Coordinates of C-alpha atoms and ligand atoms in Angstrom, one line a residue:
M570 CA 1.4 0.5 -29.0
T571 CA 2.7 0.2 -32.6
A572 CA 0.7 2.7 -34.6
S573 CA -0.7 0.8 -37.7
Y574 CA -1.0 -2.7 -36.3
I575 CA -3.6 -4.3 -34.1
T576 CA -1.6 -5.8 -31.2
G577 CA -2.1 -7.7 -28.0
T578 CA -2.4 -4.4 -26.2
H579 CA -5.5 -3.5 -28.3
I580 CA -7.0 -6.8 -27.3
R581 CA -6.3 -6.2 -23.6
N582 CA -7.5 -2.6 -23.7
H583 CA -10.7 -3.5 -25.6
H584 CA -11.5 -6.1 -23.0
K585 CA -11.2 -3.4 -20.3
C586 CA -13.1 -0.7 -22.1
E587 CA -14.3 -0.3 -25.7
R588 CA -14.1 3.4 -25.4
L589 CA -10.4 3.1 -24.7
T590 CA -10.0 1.5 -28.1
Y591 CA -11.9 4.3 -29.7
L592 CA -10.0 7.1 -28.0
N593 CA -6.6 5.4 -28.7
F594 CA -7.5 5.3 -32.4
H595 CA -9.4 8.6 -32.8
G596 CA -8.8 10.7 -29.7
D597 CA -6.8 13.9 -29.4
L598 CA -3.6 12.5 -27.9
S599 CA -2.6 15.9 -26.5
Q600 CA -5.6 15.5 -24.1
K601 CA -4.5 12.2 -22.8
L602 CA -3.0 12.5 -19.3
P603 CA 0.5 11.1 -18.8
L604 CA 1.1 7.9 -16.9
T605 CA 1.1 8.4 -13.2
D606 CA 4.3 7.7 -11.2
F607 CA 2.5 4.7 -9.7
R608 CA 1.7 3.2 -13.1
R609 CA 5.2 3.9 -14.4
Q610 CA 6.6 2.1 -11.3
L611 CA 4.3 -0.9 -11.9
I612 CA 5.6 -1.1 -15.5
E613 CA 9.2 -1.0 -14.3
Q614 CA 8.5 -3.6 -11.6
S615 CA 6.9 -5.8 -14.3
Q616 CA 9.9 -5.4 -16.5
Q617 CA 12.3 -6.3 -13.6
Y618 CA 10.2 -9.3 -12.8
E619 CA 10.1 -10.5 -16.4
A620 CA 13.9 -10.0 -16.6
S621 CA 14.4 -12.1 -13.4
I622 CA 12.4 -15.0 -14.9
V623 CA 13.9 -14.8 -18.3
S624 CA 17.4 -14.9 -16.9
R625 CA 16.7 -18.3 -15.5
L626 CA 15.2 -19.8 -18.7
P627 CA 17.5 -20.7 -21.6
H628 CA 16.2 -19.3 -24.8
A629 CA 16.9 -18.1 -28.3
R630 CA 15.9 -14.6 -29.4
P631 CA 15.3 -13.0 -32.8
E632 CA 17.7 -10.2 -33.5
Y633 CA 16.3 -7.2 -35.5
Q634 CA 16.4 -3.5 -35.6
A635 CA 13.9 -1.8 -33.3
G636 CA 10.6 -1.3 -35.3
D637 CA 11.6 -3.6 -38.2
F638 CA 8.9 -6.2 -37.4
L639 CA 9.1 -7.8 -40.8
S640 CA 12.7 -8.7 -40.2
G641 CA 11.8 -9.8 -36.7
F642 CA 9.2 -12.0 -38.1
H643 CA 11.6 -13.7 -40.5
Q644 CA 14.1 -14.2 -37.7
T645 CA 11.4 -15.8 -35.6
L646 CA 10.4 -18.1 -38.4
R647 CA 14.0 -19.3 -38.8
L648 CA 14.2 -20.0 -35.0
M649 CA 10.9 -21.9 -35.2
E650 CA 12.0 -23.9 -38.3
A651 CA 15.2 -24.8 -36.4
G652 CA 13.0 -26.2 -33.6
E653 CA 14.3 -24.0 -30.8
N654 CA 12.9 -25.0 -27.4
R655 CA 12.1 -21.5 -26.2
I656 CA 12.0 -18.3 -28.2
Y657 CA 12.0 -15.1 -26.3
K658 CA 10.3 -11.9 -27.7
P659 CA 9.2 -13.6 -31.0
V660 CA 7.5 -11.5 -33.6
L661 CA 4.2 -12.9 -35.0
L662 CA 3.1 -10.9 -38.0
Q663 CA 0.0 -11.2 -40.1
E664 CA -1.2 -7.8 -41.3
P665 CA -3.0 -6.0 -39.8
Y666 CA -2.1 -8.0 -36.7
L667 CA 1.2 -8.0 -34.8
G668 CA 1.9 -10.2 -31.9
L669 CA 4.8 -9.7 -29.5
P670 CA 4.4 -12.3 -26.8
D671 CA 7.0 -13.0 -24.1
F672 CA 7.7 -16.6 -25.3
L673 CA 7.0 -19.3 -27.7
E674 CA 7.6 -22.7 -26.2
R675 CA 8.1 -25.9 -28.2
V676 CA 5.5 -28.6 -27.2
P677 CA 4.7 -32.1 -28.5
G678 CA 2.3 -32.4 -31.4
C679 CA 2.4 -32.1 -35.2
S680 CA 2.5 -28.8 -37.1
G681 CA 3.8 -27.4 -40.3
F682 CA 7.2 -27.6 -38.8
G683 CA 7.1 -31.4 -38.3
N684 CA 6.5 -33.4 -35.1
F685 CA 6.5 -30.4 -32.8
R686 CA 4.6 -27.2 -32.4
Y687 CA 4.7 -24.0 -30.4
R688 CA 2.5 -22.4 -27.9
V689 CA 2.5 -19.0 -26.2
A690 CA 3.7 -18.2 -22.7
E691 CA 3.6 -14.9 -20.9
I692 CA 5.1 -13.5 -17.6
K693 CA 2.8 -11.5 -15.4
R694 CA 3.1 -10.0 -12.0
G695 CA -0.5 -10.7 -11.0
L696 CA -1.3 -13.6 -8.8
S697 CA -4.2 -15.2 -10.6
L698 CA -5.3 -15.9 -14.2
K699 CA -7.3 -13.0 -15.6
K700 CA -8.9 -12.4 -19.0
E701 CA -6.6 -9.5 -19.6
Y702 CA -3.8 -12.1 -19.6
T703 CA -5.6 -14.9 -21.4
L704 CA -7.2 -12.9 -24.3
P705 CA -3.9 -11.5 -25.7
I706 CA -2.4 -15.1 -25.5
V707 CA -5.4 -16.4 -27.5
F708 CA -4.7 -13.6 -30.0
Y709 CA -1.1 -14.6 -30.3
S710 CA -2.2 -18.2 -30.6
Y711 CA -4.4 -17.2 -33.5
L712 CA -1.4 -15.7 -35.3
L713 CA 0.7 -18.7 -34.4
S714 CA -2.0 -21.0 -35.9
S715 CA -1.6 -19.3 -39.3
I716 CA 2.2 -19.7 -39.1
Q717 CA 2.4 -23.3 -37.9
G718 CA -0.8 -24.5 -39.5
V719 CA -2.4 -25.6 -36.2
W720 CA -3.8 -23.9 -33.1
P721 CA -1.9 -24.5 -29.9
T722 CA -4.3 -26.2 -27.5
T723 CA -3.1 -24.4 -24.4
G724 CA -1.4 -21.1 -23.3
R725 CA 0.7 -20.6 -20.2
V726 CA 1.1 -17.8 -17.8
I727 CA 4.0 -17.5 -15.2
L728 CA 2.4 -15.5 -12.4
G729 CA 3.9 -13.0 -9.9
D730 CA 4.5 -15.7 -7.2
G731 CA 6.3 -17.9 -9.7
T732 CA 3.4 -20.4 -10.1
E733 CA 2.5 -21.4 -13.6
K734 CA -1.1 -21.6 -14.9
E735 CA -2.0 -23.4 -18.1
F736 CA -5.4 -22.8 -19.8
S737 CA -7.2 -24.1 -22.8
I738 CA -7.3 -21.8 -25.9
A739 CA -10.5 -23.3 -27.5
P740 CA -13.1 -21.7 -25.2
Y741 CA -11.8 -18.2 -26.0
R742 CA -11.7 -18.4 -29.7
E743 CA -15.2 -17.1 -30.4
T744 CA -14.6 -14.2 -28.0
L745 CA -11.4 -13.3 -29.8
T746 CA -13.2 -13.3 -33.2
A747 CA -15.9 -11.0 -31.8
I748 CA -13.2 -8.7 -30.3
L749 CA -11.3 -8.5 -33.5
Q750 CA -14.5 -7.6 -35.4
E751 CA -15.4 -4.9 -32.8
I752 CA -11.9 -3.4 -32.9
A753 CA -12.1 -3.3 -36.7
A754 CA -15.5 -1.5 -36.5
V755 CA -14.2 1.0 -33.9
Q756 CA -11.1 1.6 -36.0
A757 CA -13.4 2.4 -38.9
G758 CA -15.2 5.0 -36.8
K759 CA -17.9 3.2 -34.7
E760 CA -18.1 5.1 -31.4
P761 CA -18.7 2.9 -28.4
L762 CA -20.8 4.2 -25.4
H763 CA -19.2 6.0 -22.5
N764 CA -18.3 3.7 -19.7
I765 CA -17.5 5.8 -16.6
G766 CA -16.6 3.6 -13.7
A767 CA -13.9 2.4 -11.3
R768 CA -11.8 1.3 -14.3
C769 CA -11.3 5.0 -15.2
R770 CA -9.3 5.8 -12.1
H771 CA -5.9 5.2 -13.8
C772 CA -6.9 5.8 -17.4
G773 CA -5.2 8.6 -19.3
W774 CA -8.5 9.5 -20.9
R775 CA -10.4 10.0 -17.6
K776 CA -10.6 13.8 -17.9
V777 CA -11.8 13.7 -21.5
C778 CA -14.3 11.0 -20.8
L779 CA -15.8 12.6 -17.7
E780 CA -16.2 15.9 -19.4
E781 CA -17.8 14.4 -22.5
A782 CA -20.1 12.2 -20.4
K783 CA -21.3 15.3 -18.5
E784 CA -21.8 17.2 -21.7
R785 CA -23.8 14.4 -23.2
K786 CA -25.7 13.7 -19.9
D787 CA -24.6 10.1 -20.3
L788 CA -26.2 7.3 -18.4
S789 CA -22.9 5.9 -17.3
L790 CA -22.5 8.9 -14.9
L791 CA -25.2 7.3 -12.7
F792 CA -23.4 5.6 -9.9
N793 CA -23.5 1.8 -9.9
L794 CA -25.2 1.5 -13.3
R795 CA -24.6 -2.0 -14.4
E796 CA -24.4 -2.9 -18.1
P797 CA -27.5 -5.2 -18.2
V798 CA -29.6 -2.3 -16.7
R799 CA -28.1 0.2 -19.2
Q800 CA -29.1 -2.1 -22.0
V801 CA -32.6 -2.4 -20.7
L802 CA -32.8 1.4 -20.5
L803 CA -31.3 1.9 -24.0
A804 CA -33.8 -0.6 -25.4
Q805 CA -36.6 1.7 -24.1
G806 CA -35.1 4.7 -25.8
I807 CA -33.6 6.1 -22.6
T808 CA -30.1 7.3 -23.6
T809 CA -29.4 10.2 -21.3
F810 CA -30.0 10.9 -17.6
T811 CA -32.4 13.6 -18.6
D812 CA -34.5 11.0 -20.4
L813 CA -34.4 8.8 -17.3
A814 CA -35.2 11.7 -14.9
K815 CA -38.4 12.5 -16.9
A816 CA -39.4 8.9 -17.7
D817 CA -42.7 7.4 -16.4
L818 CA -41.4 4.2 -15.0
Q819 CA -44.9 2.6 -15.0
R820 CA -44.9 2.8 -18.8
L821 CA -41.5 1.4 -19.3
R822 CA -41.0 -2.4 -19.7
I823 CA -38.5 -3.0 -16.9
P824 CA -37.9 -6.6 -15.8
K825 CA -39.0 -7.1 -12.3
E826 CA -35.6 -7.9 -11.0
Y827 CA -34.3 -4.4 -12.0
A828 CA -37.3 -2.4 -10.8
D829 CA -35.8 -1.2 -7.5
V830 CA -32.4 -0.5 -9.2
V831 CA -34.1 1.6 -11.9
H832 CA -36.1 3.5 -9.3
R833 CA -32.9 4.4 -7.5
L834 CA -31.2 5.3 -10.8
Q835 CA -34.1 7.5 -11.7
L836 CA -33.6 9.4 -8.4
Q837 CA -30.0 9.8 -9.2
A838 CA -30.8 11.0 -12.7
Q839 CA -33.1 13.6 -11.2
V840 CA -30.4 14.6 -8.8
W841 CA -27.9 15.0 -11.7
E842 CA -30.5 17.0 -13.6
Q843 CA -31.3 19.4 -10.8
Q844 CA -27.8 19.3 -9.2
Q845 CA -29.4 19.0 -5.8
V846 CA -28.8 16.4 -3.1
V847 CA -31.8 14.3 -2.1
L848 CA -32.2 13.2 1.5
L849 CA -33.5 9.7 1.8
R850 CA -33.4 9.5 5.6
R851 CA -31.6 11.3 8.3
P852 CA -28.3 9.6 9.1
S853 CA -27.9 8.3 12.7
L854 CA -24.4 9.0 14.0
P855 CA -23.2 8.1 17.5
Q856 CA -22.1 10.7 20.0
A857 CA -18.8 10.5 21.8
P858 CA -16.4 13.0 23.5
V859 CA -13.5 11.6 21.4
E860 CA -13.8 11.2 17.7
L861 CA -11.1 9.5 15.6
F862 CA -11.0 9.7 11.9
L863 CA -9.0 6.7 10.6
D864 CA -7.3 6.2 7.2
M865 CA -4.7 3.6 6.3
E866 CA -2.1 3.5 3.6
E867 CA -1.0 0.3 1.8
D868 CA 2.3 -0.8 0.4
A869 CA 1.9 -1.8 -3.3
E870 CA 4.5 -4.6 -3.1
S871 CA 3.8 -6.4 0.1
R872 CA 0.1 -5.3 0.3
C873 CA 0.5 -4.6 4.0
N874 CA -0.8 -1.5 5.6
Y875 CA 2.2 0.5 6.8
L876 CA 0.4 3.6 8.0
F877 CA -2.6 4.1 10.3
G878 CA -3.3 7.8 10.3
V879 CA -5.7 9.1 13.0
L880 CA -7.2 12.6 13.2
I881 CA -8.2 13.0 16.9
R882 CA -10.9 15.4 17.7
R883 CA -11.8 16.4 21.3
G884 CA -14.4 19.2 21.1
E885 CA -12.8 22.0 19.2
E886 CA -9.3 20.5 19.3
E887 CA -7.8 18.4 16.6
E888 CA -4.5 16.5 16.4
Y889 CA -3.2 14.2 13.7
R890 CA -1.3 11.0 14.9
P891 CA 0.4 8.7 12.4
F892 CA 1.4 5.1 13.3
L893 CA 4.0 4.2 10.8
A894 CA 6.0 1.0 9.9
R895 CA 9.3 2.2 8.7
R896 CA 9.7 -1.0 6.8
P897 CA 6.9 -3.4 5.5
V898 CA 8.1 -6.3 7.7
K899 CA 6.4 -8.1 10.6
T900 CA 8.5 -6.7 13.4
E901 CA 7.7 -3.1 12.3
L902 CA 4.0 -3.9 11.7
R903 CA 3.7 -5.5 15.1
R904 CA 5.3 -2.4 16.6
L905 CA 2.8 -0.2 14.7
W906 CA -0.1 -2.3 16.0
K907 CA 1.1 -2.2 19.6
D908 CA 1.6 1.6 19.5
F909 CA -1.9 1.9 18.0
L910 CA -3.4 -0.2 20.8
R911 CA -1.5 1.7 23.5
F912 CA -3.1 4.8 22.1
I913 CA -6.6 3.4 22.0
A914 CA -6.6 1.5 25.3
P915 CA -6.8 4.4 27.7
L916 CA -9.5 6.2 25.7
D917 CA -12.8 6.1 27.5
R918 CA -15.7 6.8 25.1
F919 CA -14.6 7.1 21.5
V920 CA -15.8 6.5 18.0
I921 CA -13.7 5.7 15.0
Y922 CA -15.0 7.0 11.7
H923 CA -13.6 5.5 8.5
F924 CA -14.8 5.3 4.9
D925 CA -15.6 1.8 3.4
Q926 CA -14.6 -1.6 4.6
H927 CA -10.8 -1.4 4.2
E928 CA -10.0 -0.1 7.7
R929 CA -12.2 -2.6 9.5
V930 CA -10.8 -5.5 7.5
Q931 CA -7.3 -4.4 8.3
L932 CA -7.9 -3.9 12.0
E933 CA -9.3 -7.5 12.1
H934 CA -6.3 -8.7 10.2
F935 CA -3.8 -7.0 12.5
A936 CA -5.7 -8.3 15.6
T937 CA -5.5 -11.8 14.3
E938 CA -1.9 -11.5 13.2
Y939 CA -0.4 -9.5 16.1
G940 CA -2.9 -10.1 18.9
I941 CA -5.2 -8.0 21.1
D942 CA -6.9 -8.8 24.4
T943 CA -10.6 -9.6 24.0
P944 CA -12.2 -6.7 25.9
L945 CA -10.1 -4.1 23.9
Y946 CA -10.9 -5.9 20.7
R947 CA -14.7 -5.7 21.5
R948 CA -14.4 -2.0 22.3
L949 CA -12.4 -1.3 19.1
V950 CA -14.8 -3.1 16.9
R951 CA -17.9 -1.5 18.6
S952 CA -16.4 1.9 18.0
L953 CA -16.1 1.6 14.3
V954 CA -18.5 3.6 12.1
D955 CA -18.2 3.1 8.3
L956 CA -19.5 6.3 6.7
Y957 CA -19.9 4.7 3.2
P958 CA -23.1 2.7 3.9
I959 CA -24.5 5.6 5.8
I960 CA -24.0 7.9 2.8
I961 CA -25.6 5.3 0.5
S962 CA -28.6 4.9 2.6
S963 CA -29.0 8.6 3.6
V964 CA -28.5 10.6 0.4
V965 CA -28.5 10.7 -3.4
L966 CA -25.7 12.8 -4.7
P967 CA -25.1 14.2 -8.2
L968 CA -21.8 12.3 -8.5
H969 CA -20.5 9.5 -10.7
S970 CA -18.6 8.0 -7.9
Y971 CA -19.2 7.7 -4.1
S972 CA -15.5 7.5 -3.2
I973 CA -14.3 9.6 -0.4
K974 CA -12.2 11.7 -2.8
V975 CA -15.2 12.6 -5.0
I976 CA -17.6 13.2 -2.2
A977 CA -15.2 15.3 -0.1
D978 CA -14.3 17.3 -3.2
Y979 CA -18.0 17.8 -3.9
L980 CA -18.4 19.1 -0.3
G981 CA -15.6 21.7 -0.9
F982 CA -12.6 19.9 0.6
R983 CA -9.4 20.2 -1.3
W984 CA -6.2 18.2 -1.0
S985 CA -3.2 20.4 -1.0
D986 CA -1.5 18.3 -3.6
T987 CA -4.0 17.7 -6.4
A988 CA -1.9 14.9 -7.9
A989 CA -1.9 13.0 -4.6
S990 CA -3.8 9.7 -4.5
G991 CA -3.7 6.3 -2.8
A992 CA -1.6 5.0 -5.7
Q993 CA 0.7 8.0 -5.6
A994 CA 1.2 7.4 -1.8
M995 CA 2.2 3.8 -2.7
Y996 CA 4.7 5.1 -5.1
W997 CA 6.1 7.5 -2.5
Y998 CA 6.4 4.8 0.1
T999 CA 8.4 2.5 -2.3
Q1000 CA 10.6 5.4 -3.2
W1001 CA 11.1 6.4 0.5
L1002 CA 12.0 2.8 1.3
A1003 CA 14.7 2.9 -1.4
T1004 CA 16.0 6.4 -0.7
R1005 CA 14.9 7.4 2.8
D1006 CA 14.3 10.9 1.4
E1007 CA 12.2 12.3 4.3
R1008 CA 10.4 14.7 1.9
L1009 CA 8.6 11.6 0.5
L1010 CA 7.5 10.5 3.9
E1011 CA 6.3 14.1 4.6
A1012 CA 4.2 13.9 1.4
I1013 CA 2.7 10.6 2.5
L1014 CA 1.8 11.9 5.9
Q1015 CA 0.4 15.1 4.5
Y1016 CA -1.8 13.1 2.1
N1017 CA -2.9 10.7 4.8
R1018 CA -3.7 13.6 7.2
E1019 CA -5.9 15.1 4.5
D1020 CA -7.6 11.8 3.9
C1021 CA -8.5 11.8 7.6
M1022 CA -9.7 15.4 7.3
A1023 CA -11.8 14.5 4.3
T1024 CA -13.4 11.7 6.4
R1025 CA -14.1 14.3 9.1
V1026 CA -15.7 16.7 6.5
V1027 CA -18.0 13.9 5.3
K1028 CA -19.0 13.0 8.8
D1029 CA -19.7 16.6 9.8
W1030 CA -21.8 17.1 6.7
L1031 CA -23.8 14.0 7.4
A1032 CA -24.4 15.3 10.9
T1033 CA -26.0 18.5 9.5
L1034 CA -28.6 16.7 7.5
Ligands
LIG2178 S1 -11.6 7.0 -18.9 FE1 -12.9 5.2 -18.5 S2 -14.5 5.2 -20.1 FE2 -12.8 6.6 -20.8 S3 -11.5 5.3 -22.0 FE3 -10.7 5.3 -20.0 S4 -11.6 3.4 -19.0 FE4 -12.8 3.9 -20.8

């Protein structure tokens, strides 16, 4: 981000999390965690994709010294006045705002330049239009309007599958105005609320935010707290989980539709306050002589699941068995699936524990795509036990997230590589495909084996309740 300007990145970040805007302006940057390998890889892949699209589109480009945006802006103006059809990497400057979109495209319509005008186009690797794409384009369109004297009516996004999506700018203009006002207020020192949630997983400020939120006993630590409910609680003067833990809910004005949610949140607040697990009801788990703990790994590029890792437990004995596609292609995935079925078919009584829906969805997908006979399919589906809904209905935990990582960590399980994650495993797989460095594959298998073990730890803990 360019230090003193408000840019499209600010707009995108602010849409994701207002606290991110605050920390990027006022936080101690030495506390910000570096980009993960996975995020860096995504950025590189986006740049490569952009380059592949740009190479096919004739364009003009402003030439200027890196960082000299004023010169870049004047160059851009010259290209616009000359009526260039497509301008790559234009500079739109209107202090304190700086816009660096991918393209300006000449379109029909009048403007300060004559009987043509420009609109903004961006290249993105995602497969659908999202606000994080459209809002920066609306911001660039706003800057463009002050240059050409008229707002462009549309913006355009070239998506990751090559399709192009056009959208109207007008419906977003008010939102942009509000965002710019909020960013100005945050820049001036207004501190937004904490916002702990799934969005924090890849954020460089996650450690800082989590520590601060715990210190302040922030409401956003309560798992599944939705913004409208938080606003209701704040309006009643409940600003911390300590407040909520002690509150007399009968005396609060809670809309009927939120009553059950707030009741559960209060339980969570009490659990946070006392740091003790509350048992809601004893979990019911099936008994079987063979227990399988299943965890899958996904390829970031093709989105296919290239690894089925299974921890097999027979009594006291445990064995880890990986089913691996050495390339993310159909022939390899079919082989993985057939190997997995050959392993499952002779088992007599077995249960497959997994965490959340992903594994079930993928097994169904593989069955549809690569086939399975009906009796085996029935046995397979009947054997699946998702531990996530069992956890939710059985216990309340003093945790901000009910992911397998956070729960297993709470129960004392430690991954041998603390930097390992699903995203990191995606990165390792991409690198392994490119280099065939077997150490990367070993790292993936180790990580996956430990995910299976974490699932076993959670299951065993539930069985003790
Ligand atoms: S860690 Fe979460 S709350 Fe903190 S800035 Fe990042 S996204 Fe926002």
